[in-house]
Amino acid sequence: MASRMDRARRKSMSPEERYQRAVSARRKFRALVKLIIANLSWLQELEDEKLGDNVKKNIQVLTRKKGKKSLLTLKDKAVLNKPQELRTEAEKNHLRRIIGNLKCFRRYPPEVKSQLPGIMYFNYFGPNRIVVKQDYEALNLYVILTGEVVVSQTYYDKLLKENVTKDVLLMGPGNYFGEVGLLHNIARTATVTTTEATEFLYVKREDFDRVLKDTVASQWAEVQENMSWFTYFQNWSEVDIRESCILAKKKNFEPDQIVLSSTGGQLDCVYFITKGSCYLIEYMTIKTTWKKGLPHYTLVKEAADAEARPPAAVYKDIKKLHKKEESHMGLKSSLRPAISTSRPSLRPSYTQPNIQTHFIKVCTFNKLACFNVGESLKNRIIVSSDETECLLLPRYFLLDKSMITFKAIEQFLTRHIPSTEQIFKNFLEDHRWSYYKGQLVEQILADKAFTGNTVHNIPYTIRLAEDLGEI
């Protein structure tokens, strides 16, 4: 009956109406094809597909280009594309386990995390696609699952007298963006563009206001409070502080955990200590040669002169370091109380024939100190001494906002933290002192017929077999 009525309607159409209907159908078909092509990379995912009797299909399975593995299966993505009211409790519980493990949500309270599976949707963008555009209305909050995006801002350059676009940040899996416009009810402050095929979870404005707004606002307030502790930010404008909240990260470290090294950690960020303390360790390779029965020490500077040590071994040796109170090493009273330095330890941690690697505790960064401003980290590691919390801000952002201040901090750290040559010089002095004490004890014991001294009435400071330094 319906098909008969449809045929009758088509017959009654004018040629112009038929033409418009055909054009509309072609446009809908093209849009559908484009949508399929845009999502082809994740729609083609095969989960645990095994080879079968179909040779052509086996070739497709074996030759299909392997992309970055998604955190979600096709079934999960299908659930996330459903309207909220059609998702079952079993599906929500399954998604809750996945979404709750994303690093951007780990610090959220349980009552918030429990609601996330019911308000999140899945989306996919191919390379070089604009996700949000500066000055446009804010509609969604986005969380990156896989892939990468670049954040750029367009501003008017007074010198060039034209609009200039600058890339300000790269973001990867676990990061989120879009909260600024939703939180403050303003237009987008930046443009976000994908650099490769990228998968997102997104939250609509009304769900953000209902579930996430209070939590995100409290996190921003916490970052603002932490920044208020540091004098460097006292004269920053409200806009600068808001940008800092967007870019800031907070990280927590367990005792004796490596915070930063030349090959690990956030090398492009400045660390501001808001809780606990960290100490700077230099691992120094020293070659020992014997001449006339006496040891002579040479600092090995070239990597070719010593075998490279795996990071796991380095960390194992750091765990063995004794924690003692540091004493200042000839520093002026003007030194910030957040940083203290100490004489090196003489404990050899790694031994090759005639070569030893010594871990030397150089200085301590206490609460309200900052590091990785630009000082050298060659052969150095920063380790948390107790439970430590750090606020991380990108170095390029700080230099752009307050170059004079942070260049002065970099010069201060470079000037007051001892260089490798100074540390090695102190190492030699302590070894000479240890050798002298040993000789003195032997001489006193050899001459006990004349002095009446025994090992029991020699002061403990002289009887020490090895000085671990004033740490």
CSV table of C-alpha atoms in Angstrom, one decimal:
chain,number,residue,atom,x,y,z
A,1,MET,CA,0.0,0.0,0.0
A,2,ALA,CA,2.8,2.4,1.0
A,3,SER,CA,4.8,1.6,-2.1
A,4,ARG,CA,1.7,2.2,-4.3
A,5,MET,CA,1.2,5.6,-2.7
A,6,ASP,CA,4.9,6.4,-3.2
A,7,ARG,CA,4.7,5.6,-6.9
A,8,ALA,CA,1.6,7.7,-7.3
A,9,ARG,CA,3.4,10.6,-5.5
A,10,ARG,CA,6.4,10.3,-7.8
A,11,LYS,CA,4.1,10.4,-10.9
A,12,SER,CA,2.4,13.5,-9.7
A,13,MET,CA,5.8,15.4,-9.3
A,14,SER,CA,6.8,18.0,-11.7
A,15,PRO,CA,10.1,17.6,-13.6
A,16,GLU,CA,11.7,20.3,-11.4
A,17,GLU,CA,10.6,18.5,-8.2
A,18,ARG,CA,12.0,15.2,-9.5
A,19,TYR,CA,15.3,16.9,-10.3
A,20,GLN,CA,15.6,18.4,-6.8
A,21,ARG,CA,14.8,15.1,-5.2
A,22,ALA,CA,17.5,13.3,-7.3
A,23,VAL,CA,20.0,16.0,-6.3
A,24,SER,CA,19.1,15.6,-2.6
A,25,ALA,CA,19.5,11.8,-2.8
A,26,ARG,CA,22.9,12.1,-4.4
A,27,ARG,CA,24.1,14.6,-1.7
A,28,LYS,CA,22.9,12.3,1.0
A,29,PHE,CA,24.7,9.4,-0.6
A,30,ARG,CA,28.0,11.4,-0.9
A,31,ALA,CA,27.7,12.5,2.7
A,32,LEU,CA,27.3,8.9,3.8
A,33,VAL,CA,30.3,7.7,1.7
A,34,LYS,CA,32.4,10.5,3.2
A,35,LEU,CA,31.4,9.6,6.7
A,36,ILE,CA,32.3,5.9,6.1
A,37,ILE,CA,35.7,6.9,4.6
A,38,ALA,CA,36.4,9.3,7.5
A,39,ASN,CA,35.8,6.5,10.0
A,40,LEU,CA,37.2,3.6,7.9
A,41,SER,CA,40.4,3.2,9.9
A,42,TRP,CA,38.5,2.2,13.1
A,43,LEU,CA,35.6,0.6,11.4
A,44,GLN,CA,38.0,-1.9,9.8
A,45,GLU,CA,39.5,-3.0,13.1
A,46,LEU,CA,39.4,-6.8,13.4
A,47,GLU,CA,39.5,-8.2,16.9
A,48,ASP,CA,41.3,-11.5,17.4
A,49,GLU,CA,40.6,-12.4,13.7
A,50,LYS,CA,42.2,-15.7,12.8
A,51,LEU,CA,43.2,-17.1,9.4
A,52,GLY,CA,40.5,-19.3,7.7
A,53,ASP,CA,39.9,-21.1,4.4
A,54,ASN,CA,39.2,-17.9,2.5
A,55,VAL,CA,42.6,-17.1,0.9
A,56,LYS,CA,41.6,-13.6,-0.2
A,57,LYS,CA,40.4,-12.7,3.3
A,58,ASN,CA,43.6,-14.2,4.8
A,59,ILE,CA,45.7,-11.9,2.5
A,60,GLN,CA,43.7,-8.9,3.7
A,61,VAL,CA,44.2,-9.8,7.3
A,62,LEU,CA,48.0,-10.3,6.9
A,63,THR,CA,48.6,-7.2,4.8
A,64,ARG,CA,46.3,-4.8,6.6
A,65,LYS,CA,48.3,-1.8,8.0
A,66,LYS,CA,48.5,-2.0,11.7
A,67,GLY,CA,47.6,1.3,13.4
A,68,LYS,CA,47.9,2.4,17.0
A,69,LYS,CA,45.9,0.0,19.1
A,70,SER,CA,42.8,1.6,20.5
A,71,LEU,CA,41.8,1.4,24.2
A,72,LEU,CA,38.2,0.6,23.0
A,73,THR,CA,36.9,-2.3,21.0
A,74,LEU,CA,34.4,-1.9,18.2
A,75,LYS,CA,31.7,-3.0,20.6
A,76,ASP,CA,32.7,-0.3,23.1
A,77,LYS,CA,32.6,2.4,20.5
A,78,ALA,CA,29.2,1.2,19.4
A,79,VAL,CA,28.0,1.5,23.0
A,80,LEU,CA,29.5,5.0,23.2
A,81,ASN,CA,27.6,6.1,20.1
A,82,LYS,CA,24.3,5.1,21.6
A,83,PRO,CA,22.1,7.7,23.3
A,84,GLN,CA,22.5,7.7,27.1
A,85,GLU,CA,19.0,6.3,27.8
A,86,LEU,CA,19.7,3.2,25.6
A,87,ARG,CA,22.8,2.1,27.4
A,88,THR,CA,22.3,-0.9,29.8
A,89,GLU,CA,23.8,-1.1,33.3
A,90,ALA,CA,26.1,-3.9,32.2
A,91,GLU,CA,27.5,-1.8,29.3
A,92,LYS,CA,28.0,1.2,31.7
A,93,ASN,CA,29.9,-1.0,34.2
A,94,HIS,CA,32.2,-2.3,31.5
A,95,LEU,CA,32.9,1.3,30.3
A,96,ARG,CA,33.4,2.4,33.9
A,97,ARG,CA,36.4,0.1,34.2
A,98,ILE,CA,38.0,1.5,31.0
A,99,ILE,CA,37.3,5.2,31.5
A,100,GLY,CA,38.2,5.2,35.2
A,101,ASN,CA,41.7,4.1,34.3
A,102,LEU,CA,42.4,7.1,32.0
A,103,LYS,CA,45.0,9.2,33.7
A,104,CYS,CA,43.0,12.5,33.3
A,105,PHE,CA,40.2,11.0,35.5
A,106,ARG,CA,42.3,9.1,38.1
A,107,ARG,CA,42.1,12.0,40.6
A,108,TYR,CA,38.4,12.4,40.2
A,109,PRO,CA,36.1,11.4,43.1
A,110,PRO,CA,34.4,8.0,42.8
A,111,GLU,CA,30.9,9.6,42.5
A,112,VAL,CA,32.0,11.5,39.4
A,113,LYS,CA,33.8,8.6,37.8
A,114,SER,CA,30.7,6.4,38.3
A,115,GLN,CA,28.7,8.8,36.1
A,116,LEU,CA,31.2,9.2,33.2
A,117,PRO,CA,30.1,6.1,31.2
A,118,GLY,CA,26.6,7.5,31.0
A,119,ILE,CA,27.6,10.9,29.6
A,120,MET,CA,30.5,10.2,27.2
A,121,TYR,CA,30.4,9.7,23.5
A,122,PHE,CA,33.0,8.4,21.0
A,123,ASN,CA,34.3,10.4,18.0
A,124,TYR,CA,37.1,10.0,15.4
A,125,PHE,CA,39.0,12.6,13.4
A,126,GLY,CA,41.4,12.0,10.6
A,127,PRO,CA,44.8,13.8,10.2
A,128,ASN,CA,44.8,17.6,9.8
A,129,ARG,CA,41.2,18.0,11.0
A,130,ILE,CA,40.1,21.0,13.1
A,131,VAL,CA,38.4,19.7,16.3
A,132,VAL,CA,37.6,23.1,17.9
A,133,LYS,CA,38.2,26.6,16.4
A,134,GLN,CA,39.3,29.7,18.2
A,135,ASP,CA,36.5,32.3,18.9
A,136,TYR,CA,33.7,29.7,18.2
A,137,GLU,CA,31.1,28.6,20.7
A,138,ALA,CA,32.2,26.0,23.2
A,139,LEU,CA,30.0,22.9,23.0
A,140,ASN,CA,32.0,19.9,24.2
A,141,LEU,CA,34.8,18.7,26.3
A,142,TYR,CA,37.2,16.3,24.5
A,143,VAL,CA,39.5,13.6,25.9
A,144,ILE,CA,42.2,12.1,23.7
A,145,LEU,CA,42.2,8.3,23.5
A,146,THR,CA,44.8,7.8,20.8
A,147,GLY,CA,46.6,10.1,18.4
A,148,GLU,CA,47.9,13.6,18.8
A,149,VAL,CA,46.6,17.2,18.4
A,150,VAL,CA,48.3,20.6,18.2
A,151,VAL,CA,46.9,23.6,20.0
A,152,SER,CA,47.4,26.9,18.2
A,153,GLN,CA,46.4,30.5,18.9
A,154,THR,CA,45.9,33.4,16.5
A,155,TYR,CA,46.7,36.9,17.8
A,156,TYR,CA,47.3,40.4,16.4
A,157,ASP,CA,51.0,41.2,16.1
A,158,LYS,CA,51.5,44.9,16.7
A,159,LEU,CA,55.0,44.9,15.1
A,160,LEU,CA,53.9,43.0,11.9
A,161,LYS,CA,50.4,44.7,12.0
A,162,GLU,CA,48.7,41.4,11.0
A,163,ASN,CA,47.2,38.3,12.6
A,164,VAL,CA,49.8,35.6,13.4
A,165,THR,CA,49.1,32.0,14.3
A,166,LYS,CA,51.4,30.2,16.7
A,167,ASP,CA,51.5,26.6,17.8
A,168,VAL,CA,51.6,26.5,21.6
A,169,LEU,CA,51.2,22.9,22.7
A,170,LEU,CA,51.1,19.3,21.6
A,171,MET,CA,48.7,17.0,23.4
A,172,GLY,CA,48.5,13.2,23.4
A,173,PRO,CA,46.5,10.3,24.9
A,174,GLY,CA,45.1,11.0,28.3
A,175,ASN,CA,45.0,14.8,27.9
A,176,TYR,CA,41.7,16.7,27.6
A,177,PHE,CA,40.8,20.1,26.2
A,178,GLY,CA,37.8,22.4,25.7
A,179,GLU,CA,37.1,22.9,29.4
A,180,VAL,CA,38.0,26.6,29.4
A,181,GLY,CA,35.0,27.7,27.3
A,182,LEU,CA,32.6,25.5,29.2
A,183,LEU,CA,33.9,26.4,32.7
A,184,HIS,CA,33.9,30.2,32.1
A,185,ASN,CA,31.1,30.3,29.5
A,186,ILE,CA,33.3,32.0,26.9
A,187,ALA,CA,34.3,31.3,23.3
A,188,ARG,CA,37.1,29.0,22.4
A,189,THR,CA,40.5,30.5,23.3
A,190,ALA,CA,42.5,28.3,20.8
A,191,THR,CA,42.2,26.1,17.8
A,192,VAL,CA,42.9,22.4,18.1
A,193,THR,CA,43.9,20.4,15.0
A,194,THR,CA,44.8,16.7,14.7
A,195,THR,CA,48.3,15.8,13.5
A,196,GLU,CA,47.3,12.2,12.9
A,197,ALA,CA,44.3,9.9,13.1
A,198,THR,CA,42.9,10.6,16.5
A,199,GLU,CA,40.1,9.0,18.7
A,200,PHE,CA,38.3,11.1,21.3
A,201,LEU,CA,35.7,10.8,24.0
A,202,TYR,CA,33.6,13.9,24.4
A,203,VAL,CA,31.1,15.3,26.9
A,204,LYS,CA,28.3,17.6,25.9
A,205,ARG,CA,27.9,21.0,27.6
A,206,GLU,CA,24.8,20.1,29.6
A,207,ASP,CA,26.4,16.9,30.9
A,208,PHE,CA,29.6,18.8,31.8
A,209,ASP,CA,27.7,21.4,33.8
A,210,ARG,CA,25.8,18.6,35.6
A,211,VAL,CA,28.7,16.2,36.4
A,212,LEU,CA,32.1,17.6,35.8
A,213,LYS,CA,32.0,21.4,36.2
A,214,ASP,CA,32.5,21.4,40.0
A,215,THR,CA,35.3,18.9,39.9
A,216,VAL,CA,37.2,20.7,37.1
A,217,ALA,CA,36.7,24.1,38.9
A,218,SER,CA,38.1,22.7,42.1
A,219,GLN,CA,41.2,21.4,40.2
A,220,TRP,CA,41.7,24.8,38.7
A,221,ALA,CA,41.3,26.4,42.2
A,222,GLU,CA,44.0,24.0,43.5
A,223,VAL,CA,46.4,25.0,40.7
A,224,GLN,CA,45.8,28.7,41.3
A,225,GLU,CA,46.4,28.2,45.1
A,226,ASN,CA,49.7,26.4,44.4
A,227,MET,CA,50.8,29.2,42.0
A,228,SER,CA,50.0,31.8,44.6
A,229,TRP,CA,52.7,30.3,46.9
A,230,PHE,CA,55.4,31.3,44.4
A,231,THR,CA,56.5,34.9,44.1
A,232,TYR,CA,57.2,34.4,40.4
A,233,PHE,CA,53.4,34.6,39.6
A,234,GLN,CA,52.3,37.4,41.8
A,235,ASN,CA,52.1,40.0,39.0
A,236,TRP,CA,50.5,37.7,36.4
A,237,SER,CA,47.2,38.8,35.0
A,238,GLU,CA,44.0,36.7,35.4
A,239,VAL,CA,44.3,35.6,31.7
A,240,ASP,CA,47.8,34.4,32.3
A,241,ILE,CA,46.8,32.4,35.4
A,242,ARG,CA,43.9,30.9,33.4
A,243,GLU,CA,46.3,29.8,30.6
A,244,SER,CA,48.5,28.3,33.3
A,245,CYS,CA,45.6,26.3,34.6
A,246,ILE,CA,45.0,24.9,31.1
A,247,LEU,CA,48.7,23.8,30.7
A,248,ALA,CA,49.5,22.8,34.2
A,249,LYS,CA,49.9,19.2,35.4
A,250,LYS,CA,50.2,17.9,38.9
A,251,LYS,CA,52.4,14.8,39.5
A,252,ASN,CA,52.9,12.8,42.7
A,253,PHE,CA,56.0,10.7,43.4
A,254,GLU,CA,56.7,8.0,46.0
A,255,PRO,CA,59.9,8.1,48.1
A,256,ASP,CA,63.1,7.3,46.0
A,257,GLN,CA,61.3,7.6,42.7
A,258,ILE,CA,63.1,9.1,39.8
A,259,VAL,CA,61.4,12.4,39.0
A,260,LEU,CA,63.6,13.7,36.2
A,261,SER,CA,66.7,12.7,34.2
A,262,SER,CA,68.3,13.5,30.9
A,263,THR,CA,66.3,10.7,29.3
A,264,GLY,CA,63.1,10.6,31.4
A,265,GLY,CA,60.4,12.8,32.9
A,266,GLN,CA,58.8,15.9,31.4
A,267,LEU,CA,62.0,17.5,30.0
A,268,ASP,CA,60.1,20.4,28.4
A,269,CYS,CA,58.4,21.4,31.7
A,270,VAL,CA,59.6,23.3,34.8
A,271,TYR,CA,58.9,21.5,38.1
A,272,PHE,CA,57.6,23.5,41.1
A,273,ILE,CA,57.6,21.5,44.3
A,274,THR,CA,54.4,22.0,46.3
A,275,LYS,CA,55.0,19.2,48.8
A,276,GLY,CA,58.0,17.1,49.9
A,277,SER,CA,61.5,17.5,48.6
A,278,CYS,CA,63.9,16.1,46.0
A,279,TYR,CA,67.6,15.6,45.8
A,280,LEU,CA,69.9,16.0,42.8
A,281,ILE,CA,72.3,13.1,42.2
A,282,GLU,CA,75.3,13.0,39.9
A,283,TYR,CA,76.6,9.7,38.7
A,284,MET,CA,80.3,10.1,38.1
A,285,THR,CA,82.5,7.5,36.4
A,286,ILE,CA,86.0,7.5,37.9
A,287,LYS,CA,89.0,5.6,36.6
A,288,THR,CA,91.6,4.4,39.2
A,289,THR,CA,95.2,3.7,38.4
A,290,TRP,CA,97.9,2.7,40.9
A,291,LYS,CA,101.4,4.3,41.0
A,292,LYS,CA,103.9,3.4,43.6
A,293,GLY,CA,101.2,1.8,45.7
A,294,LEU,CA,99.0,4.8,45.7
A,295,PRO,CA,95.6,5.3,43.9
A,296,HIS,CA,95.3,8.0,41.3
A,297,TYR,CA,91.8,9.0,40.2
A,298,THR,CA,90.8,10.3,36.7
A,299,LEU,CA,87.3,11.6,35.8
A,300,VAL,CA,86.0,9.7,32.8
A,301,LYS,CA,84.2,12.3,30.6
A,302,GLU,CA,83.7,10.4,27.4
A,303,ALA,CA,81.0,7.7,27.2
A,304,ALA,CA,83.4,5.5,25.1
A,305,ASP,CA,85.7,5.2,28.2
A,306,ALA,CA,83.0,3.4,30.2
A,307,GLU,CA,80.2,1.0,29.6
A,308,ALA,CA,76.7,2.4,29.5
A,309,ARG,CA,74.6,1.3,32.5
A,310,PRO,CA,71.0,0.4,32.2
A,311,PRO,CA,68.5,2.7,33.9
A,312,ALA,CA,67.2,-0.1,36.2
A,313,ALA,CA,70.7,-0.6,37.6
A,314,VAL,CA,71.0,3.2,38.2
A,315,TYR,CA,67.7,3.2,40.0
A,316,LYS,CA,68.7,0.2,42.1
A,317,ASP,CA,71.9,2.0,43.2
A,318,ILE,CA,69.9,5.2,44.0
A,319,LYS,CA,67.7,3.2,46.3
A,320,LYS,CA,70.8,2.1,48.3
A,321,LEU,CA,71.8,5.7,49.0
A,322,HIS,CA,71.8,6.7,52.7
A,323,LYS,CA,69.6,9.6,53.6
A,324,LYS,CA,71.2,12.1,55.9
A,325,GLU,CA,70.8,15.8,56.6
A,326,GLU,CA,72.8,17.9,54.2
A,327,SER,CA,75.3,20.6,55.3
A,328,HIS,CA,76.1,23.6,53.1
A,329,MET,CA,79.2,23.5,50.9
A,330,GLY,CA,80.6,27.0,51.2
A,331,LEU,CA,77.4,28.7,49.9
A,332,LYS,CA,76.6,32.3,50.7
A,333,SER,CA,73.8,33.1,53.1
A,334,SER,CA,71.8,34.6,50.2
A,335,LEU,CA,71.1,31.1,48.8
A,336,ARG,CA,67.4,30.3,48.8
A,337,PRO,CA,66.4,28.1,51.7
A,338,ALA,CA,64.6,25.8,49.3
A,339,ILE,CA,68.0,24.5,48.0
A,340,SER,CA,70.8,23.0,50.0
A,341,THR,CA,74.0,21.4,48.8
A,342,SER,CA,76.3,18.8,50.4
A,343,ARG,CA,79.7,17.2,50.0
A,344,PRO,CA,79.8,14.0,47.9
A,345,SER,CA,79.4,10.5,49.1
A,346,LEU,CA,82.4,8.2,48.6
A,347,ARG,CA,80.3,5.1,48.3
A,348,PRO,CA,81.2,3.3,45.0
A,349,SER,CA,78.0,1.9,43.4
A,350,TYR,CA,79.2,0.2,40.3
A,351,THR,CA,82.6,-1.4,39.6
A,352,GLN,CA,84.5,-2.4,36.5
A,353,PRO,CA,88.2,-3.2,36.4
A,354,ASN,CA,89.9,0.1,37.4
A,355,ILE,CA,86.6,2.0,36.9
A,356,GLN,CA,83.9,2.9,39.5
A,357,THR,CA,80.7,4.8,39.2
A,358,HIS,CA,80.0,6.9,42.2
A,359,PHE,CA,76.5,8.4,43.0
A,360,ILE,CA,77.0,11.8,44.6
A,361,LYS,CA,74.3,13.7,46.3
A,362,VAL,CA,74.8,17.2,45.1
A,363,CYS,CA,71.9,19.3,46.6
A,364,THR,CA,68.3,19.2,47.8
A,365,PHE,CA,65.3,21.0,46.4
A,366,ASN,CA,62.8,21.6,49.2
A,367,LYS,CA,59.2,22.8,49.1
A,368,LEU,CA,58.7,26.0,46.9
A,369,ALA,CA,61.9,25.3,45.0
A,370,CYS,CA,61.8,24.8,41.2
A,371,PHE,CA,64.1,23.0,38.8
A,372,ASN,CA,64.6,22.1,35.1
A,373,VAL,CA,64.4,25.7,34.2
A,374,GLY,CA,67.4,25.2,31.9
A,375,GLU,CA,70.2,24.0,34.0
A,376,SER,CA,72.3,21.1,32.8
A,377,LEU,CA,71.1,17.5,33.7
A,378,LYS,CA,73.9,15.7,32.0
A,379,ASN,CA,74.8,12.6,34.1
A,380,ARG,CA,72.3,13.8,36.7
A,381,ILE,CA,69.1,12.5,38.2
A,382,ILE,CA,66.5,14.1,40.4
A,383,VAL,CA,64.9,11.7,42.9
A,384,SER,CA,62.1,12.3,45.4
A,385,SER,CA,63.3,12.0,49.0
A,386,ASP,CA,59.8,11.4,50.4
A,387,GLU,CA,56.3,11.7,49.2
A,388,THR,CA,56.5,14.6,46.8
A,389,GLU,CA,54.0,16.6,44.7
A,390,CYS,CA,55.1,18.8,41.8
A,391,LEU,CA,53.3,21.4,39.6
A,392,LEU,CA,54.5,21.2,36.0
A,393,LEU,CA,54.3,24.1,33.6
A,394,PRO,CA,55.8,24.1,30.0
A,395,ARG,CA,59.1,26.0,29.9
A,396,TYR,CA,58.3,27.8,26.6
A,397,PHE,CA,55.1,29.2,28.2
A,398,LEU,CA,57.0,30.5,31.3
A,399,LEU,CA,59.7,32.1,29.1
A,400,ASP,CA,57.1,33.6,26.9
A,401,LYS,CA,55.3,35.2,29.9
A,402,SER,CA,58.2,36.1,32.1
A,403,MET,CA,61.6,35.5,30.4
A,404,ILE,CA,63.6,37.8,32.6
A,405,THR,CA,62.4,36.1,35.8
A,406,PHE,CA,63.0,32.5,34.7
A,407,LYS,CA,66.3,33.3,33.0
A,408,ALA,CA,67.5,34.7,36.3
A,409,ILE,CA,66.4,31.5,38.1
A,410,GLU,CA,68.3,29.5,35.5
A,411,GLN,CA,71.4,31.5,36.1
A,412,PHE,CA,71.0,31.2,39.9
A,413,LEU,CA,70.8,27.4,39.7
A,414,THR,CA,73.7,27.2,37.3
A,415,ARG,CA,75.8,29.4,39.6
A,416,HIS,CA,75.0,27.7,42.9
A,417,ILE,CA,74.7,24.0,42.0
A,418,PRO,CA,78.3,22.7,41.9
A,419,SER,CA,79.7,21.7,38.5
A,420,THR,CA,81.1,18.2,37.7
A,421,GLU,CA,84.6,19.5,38.1
A,422,GLN,CA,83.9,21.0,41.6
A,423,ILE,CA,82.3,17.8,42.7
A,424,PHE,CA,85.2,15.7,41.5
A,425,LYS,CA,87.6,18.1,43.3
A,426,ASN,CA,85.8,17.6,46.6
A,427,PHE,CA,85.8,13.8,45.9
A,428,LEU,CA,89.6,13.9,45.6
A,429,GLU,CA,89.9,16.0,48.8
A,430,ASP,CA,87.8,13.6,50.8
A,431,HIS,CA,89.8,10.6,49.5
A,432,ARG,CA,93.0,12.3,50.5
A,433,TRP,CA,91.6,13.0,54.0
A,434,SER,CA,90.5,9.3,54.3
A,435,TYR,CA,93.9,8.1,53.2
A,436,TYR,CA,95.6,10.5,55.8
A,437,LYS,CA,93.3,9.2,58.6
A,438,GLY,CA,94.1,5.6,57.7
A,439,GLN,CA,97.8,6.3,57.8
A,440,LEU,CA,97.5,8.2,61.1
A,441,VAL,CA,95.6,5.4,62.8
A,442,GLU,CA,98.3,2.9,61.6
A,443,GLN,CA,101.1,5.1,62.9
A,444,ILE,CA,99.5,5.5,66.3
A,445,LEU,CA,98.9,1.8,66.6
A,446,ALA,CA,102.5,1.1,65.5
A,447,ASP,CA,103.9,3.5,68.1
A,448,LYS,CA,101.6,2.4,71.0
A,449,ALA,CA,104.7,1.2,73.0
A,450,PHE,CA,105.6,4.9,73.4
A,451,THR,CA,102.2,6.5,73.5
A,452,GLY,CA,100.3,3.9,75.4
A,453,ASN,CA,97.3,4.4,73.0
A,454,THR,CA,95.1,1.5,71.9
A,455,VAL,CA,92.4,1.4,69.3
A,456,HIS,CA,89.8,1.8,72.1
A,457,ASN,CA,90.9,5.3,73.2
A,458,ILE,CA,91.3,6.7,69.6
A,459,PRO,CA,88.4,9.1,68.8
A,460,TYR,CA,85.7,7.7,66.6
A,461,THR,CA,86.1,10.5,64.1
A,462,ILE,CA,89.7,9.2,63.4
A,463,ARG,CA,88.8,5.5,63.5
A,464,LEU,CA,86.3,5.8,60.6
A,465,ALA,CA,87.4,3.5,57.8
A,466,GLU,CA,85.6,5.5,55.2
A,467,ASP,CA,84.0,8.9,55.2
A,468,LEU,CA,80.7,9.0,53.4
A,469,GLY,CA,80.9,12.8,53.3
A,470,GLU,CA,78.7,15.4,55.0
A,471,ILE,CA,75.4,14.6,53.6
